[in-house]
Coordinates of C-alpha atoms in Angstrom, one line a residue:
X16 CA 100.8 109.8 111.9
X17 CA 101.7 107.5 111.9
X18 CA 99.0 105.8 113.3
X19 CA 97.6 106.7 110.0
X20 CA 99.9 105.1 107.8
X21 CA 99.7 102.2 109.5
X22 CA 95.8 102.3 108.9
X23 CA 96.4 102.2 105.3
X24 CA 99.5 100.6 104.5
X25 CA 97.9 97.5 103.5
X26 CA 96.3 99.6 100.8
X27 CA 99.1 101.6 99.9
X28 CA 101.5 98.5 99.8
X29 CA 99.7 95.7 98.9
X30 CA 101.7 92.9 96.7
X31 CA 103.8 89.8 98.1
X32 CA 104.7 88.5 101.1
X33 CA 108.2 91.1 101.8
X34 CA 110.4 93.3 103.4
X35 CA 109.0 97.3 103.7
X36 CA 110.1 100.6 104.3
X37 CA 107.9 103.9 105.5
X38 CA 109.7 106.6 105.4
X39 CA 108.0 109.9 107.2
X40 CA 110.0 113.3 106.8
X41 CA 109.6 115.6 109.7
X42 CA 111.3 119.2 110.0
X43 CA 114.8 117.6 110.2
X44 CA 114.8 114.2 110.7
X45 CA 112.8 111.2 108.5
X46 CA 111.3 108.9 110.8
X47 CA 111.7 104.7 109.3
X48 CA 109.7 102.2 110.1
X49 CA 110.0 98.4 109.0
X50 CA 107.0 97.0 108.1
X51 CA 106.7 93.0 107.0
X52 CA 104.0 91.8 105.3
X53 CA 102.6 87.6 105.2
X54 CA 99.8 87.6 102.9
X55 CA 99.6 84.0 103.1
X56 CA 99.5 84.2 106.9
X57 CA 96.9 87.5 106.3
X58 CA 99.4 89.5 108.8
X59 CA 101.0 92.9 108.8
X60 CA 104.0 93.4 111.4
X61 CA 105.6 96.6 112.1
X62 CA 109.7 97.2 113.1
X63 CA 111.1 99.7 116.0
X64 CA 110.5 103.4 114.6
X65 CA 114.1 104.8 114.3
X66 CA 114.4 108.7 113.4
X67 CA 117.7 109.6 111.2
X68 CA 119.0 113.2 110.9
X69 CA 117.6 113.5 106.4
X70 CA 121.8 112.9 105.4
X71 CA 122.7 109.6 106.7
X72 CA 119.7 106.7 106.1
X73 CA 122.6 103.6 104.0
X74 CA 122.0 101.8 101.8
X75 CA 121.1 98.1 103.7
X76 CA 122.6 95.0 103.8
X77 CA 120.0 94.0 102.1
X78 CA 117.4 95.8 100.0
X79 CA 113.7 96.5 101.1
X80 CA 110.9 95.2 98.8
X81 CA 109.3 99.0 98.4
X82 CA 110.4 101.9 100.9
X83 CA 107.2 104.4 100.8
X84 CA 108.1 107.9 101.6
X85 CA 106.2 110.6 103.4
X86 CA 107.0 113.8 101.7
X87 CA 106.1 117.3 104.1
X88 CA 103.1 119.6 101.9
X89 CA 105.8 122.4 100.9
X90 CA 107.5 119.9 98.5
X91 CA 105.0 117.5 96.6
X92 CA 100.9 117.5 96.5
X93 CA 99.2 114.5 96.4
X94 CA 95.8 114.2 94.6
X95 CA 93.0 112.2 94.5
X96 CA 90.8 113.4 91.2
X97 CA 88.2 111.3 89.6
X98 CA 88.1 112.1 85.6
X99 CA 84.7 111.3 83.3
X100 CA 85.3 110.3 80.0
X101 CA 82.5 109.7 77.5
X102 CA 82.1 106.6 75.0
X103 CA 81.9 107.3 70.8
X104 CA 79.7 104.4 70.8
X105 CA 78.0 103.6 74.1
X106 CA 76.3 100.0 72.5
X107 CA 79.0 98.4 72.1
X108 CA 81.2 96.6 74.1
X109 CA 84.5 98.3 75.6
X110 CA 87.5 96.4 73.8
X111 CA 90.3 96.4 75.7
X112 CA 92.7 98.8 73.2
X113 CA 89.9 101.4 73.7
X114 CA 89.9 101.4 77.9
X115 CA 93.7 102.0 77.0
X116 CA 93.0 104.6 74.7
X117 CA 90.1 106.1 77.2
X118 CA 92.5 105.5 80.7
X119 CA 95.8 107.2 79.2
X120 CA 92.8 110.3 77.8
X121 CA 92.1 110.2 81.4
X122 CA 94.7 111.1 82.8
X123 CA 95.8 113.6 80.7
X124 CA 93.4 115.1 81.5
X125 CA 93.9 114.6 85.6
X126 CA 97.3 116.1 84.8
X127 CA 96.5 119.1 83.3
X128 CA 92.8 119.8 85.7
X129 CA 95.3 119.8 88.6
X130 CA 98.7 120.6 88.1
X131 CA 98.1 124.3 87.5
X132 CA 96.8 124.1 91.1
X133 CA 99.5 122.0 92.5
X134 CA 102.4 124.5 91.0
X135 CA 100.0 127.7 93.0
X136 CA 100.5 125.6 96.2
X137 CA 103.8 124.5 95.6
X138 CA 104.7 128.4 94.4
X139 CA 106.7 127.1 91.3
X140 CA 105.4 127.3 87.8
X141 CA 103.9 124.4 85.8
X142 CA 107.2 123.4 84.1
X143 CA 108.6 123.2 87.1
X144 CA 106.4 119.5 88.7
X145 CA 107.4 116.6 88.3
X146 CA 104.8 113.9 88.6
X147 CA 105.2 110.4 90.7
X148 CA 103.0 107.5 90.7
X149 CA 100.2 108.5 88.5
X150 CA 97.8 105.2 89.7
X151 CA 94.3 104.3 88.7
X152 CA 92.6 104.3 92.1
X153 CA 89.1 103.4 90.8
X154 CA 86.6 102.8 87.7
X155 CA 82.8 103.3 87.3
X156 CA 80.9 102.5 84.4
X157 CA 77.9 104.6 85.1
X158 CA 77.3 104.9 89.0
X159 CA 78.5 100.9 88.8
X160 CA 81.8 100.1 90.3
X161 CA 84.1 97.7 88.1
X162 CA 87.2 96.2 88.1
X163 CA 87.4 95.3 84.4
X164 CA 85.1 97.2 82.2
X165 CA 86.6 95.2 79.0
X166 CA 83.3 93.2 77.5
X167 CA 80.2 95.4 78.9
X168 CA 78.6 98.2 78.0
X169 CA 78.0 101.6 79.1
X170 CA 77.9 105.7 78.1
X171 CA 80.6 107.5 80.7
X172 CA 83.7 106.0 82.5
X173 CA 84.6 107.6 85.5
X174 CA 88.2 106.6 86.6
X175 CA 90.0 107.9 89.6
X176 CA 93.7 108.5 89.9
X177 CA 96.4 109.6 92.3
X178 CA 99.2 111.1 91.8
X179 CA 101.7 113.2 94.0
X180 CA 103.3 116.5 92.1
X181 CA 106.7 118.1 93.5
X182 CA 108.8 120.2 92.6
X183 CA 111.9 120.2 90.1
X184 CA 114.0 121.6 93.6
X185 CA 112.6 118.9 95.4
X186 CA 113.5 115.8 93.9
X187 CA 117.3 116.2 94.6
X188 CA 115.7 115.2 98.3
X189 CA 113.3 113.1 96.9
X190 CA 115.8 110.4 95.2
X191 CA 117.7 110.8 97.8
X192 CA 116.9 107.4 99.6
X193 CA 115.2 105.4 96.0
X194 CA 118.5 103.2 96.7
X195 CA 117.0 101.7 100.4
X196 CA 114.9 99.7 98.1
X197 CA 113.8 97.7 94.7
X198 CA 110.7 99.6 94.0
X199 CA 110.4 103.6 96.0
X200 CA 106.8 104.9 95.8
X201 CA 106.4 109.0 97.0
X202 CA 103.3 111.0 98.7
X203 CA 102.0 113.9 100.3
X204 CA 102.5 112.1 104.1
X205 CA 98.8 113.4 104.4
X206 CA 97.3 111.0 101.5
X207 CA 96.1 109.1 104.8
X208 CA 93.7 112.3 105.9
X209 CA 92.7 111.9 102.1
X210 CA 91.6 108.0 102.9
X211 CA 89.9 108.8 105.6
X212 CA 87.8 111.8 103.7
X213 CA 86.6 109.0 100.2
X214 CA 83.2 108.8 101.4
X215 CA 82.2 111.5 102.7
X216 CA 81.8 114.6 101.5
X217 CA 83.7 117.2 104.1
X218 CA 86.4 119.8 105.4
X219 CA 88.9 118.1 108.0
X220 CA 91.6 120.4 109.8
X221 CA 94.7 118.6 110.5
X222 CA 97.2 120.5 114.2
X223 CA 100.4 119.8 113.7
X224 CA 102.7 120.7 116.5
X225 CA 104.2 124.0 113.9
X226 CA 100.6 124.4 111.6
X227 CA 97.5 123.5 110.3
X228 CA 96.3 121.9 107.7
X229 CA 92.8 121.8 105.4
X230 CA 91.4 119.3 103.0
X231 CA 88.5 119.0 101.0
X232 CA 86.6 116.2 99.9
X233 CA 83.8 116.0 97.7
X234 CA 82.4 111.7 97.6
X235 CA 83.9 110.2 94.8
X236 CA 84.9 113.4 92.5
X237 CA 88.3 114.5 94.5
X238 CA 90.2 114.4 97.7
X239 CA 92.5 117.1 98.0
X240 CA 94.9 119.4 100.5
X241 CA 93.2 123.4 100.3
X242 CA 95.5 125.1 102.7
X243 CA 97.7 125.7 105.5
X244 CA 98.3 128.7 108.1
X245 CA 101.2 128.8 110.6
X246 CA 99.6 127.8 113.8
X247 CA 99.9 124.9 115.9
X248 CA 99.6 123.2 118.6
X249 CA 102.9 124.7 120.3
X250 CA 100.7 127.7 120.3
X251 CA 98.1 125.8 122.9
X252 CA 101.0 124.7 125.0
X253 CA 102.6 127.7 125.3

């Protein structure tokens, strides 16, 4: 899983030169890996990975610029999905205020579409969910990907969002590591697998030591966790 984090770290933690920290939740511990990014030199280097008990990571003397916590699928679900929005006046150029309204409308459609699914997978009520780090990851005007659609014409806007749903019960655990950095991000640690699936229509099976997770991807629509099974590679070793 660490190698998968390494492959996507430059996208999940974009920004200036600085010190970053990747935290990955395991069954009884946390693996911590420092990351050093230098955009001027176009270099990403990784420090020595250490394993800690969950309550023993102390605040550093110098805060990390950003901290990324990869939580288990039992604690939270990270979803990537695309929302289709139809404009009222497709012949008019898109204005900035219209774009803001469309993004906000799409955001609520995204939450409404996936919160019931996330609650079911986490075994909690929808009212017991908290959404973290809801971002826009892609925008398409019709069939064309576009960085900023302001000033362009078109009828349909497709906005891709990514967000992490966690239960309120897990909120204390998640907040425990917030003090380590100036900025703090949370993802389901299998987000690395979702990144691999993003451009395909496929089913992927990820076999861990204790359990196996299944993911489903529909190209340009959504990538999400499907289910997990109480079977892992340790059964083969036994």
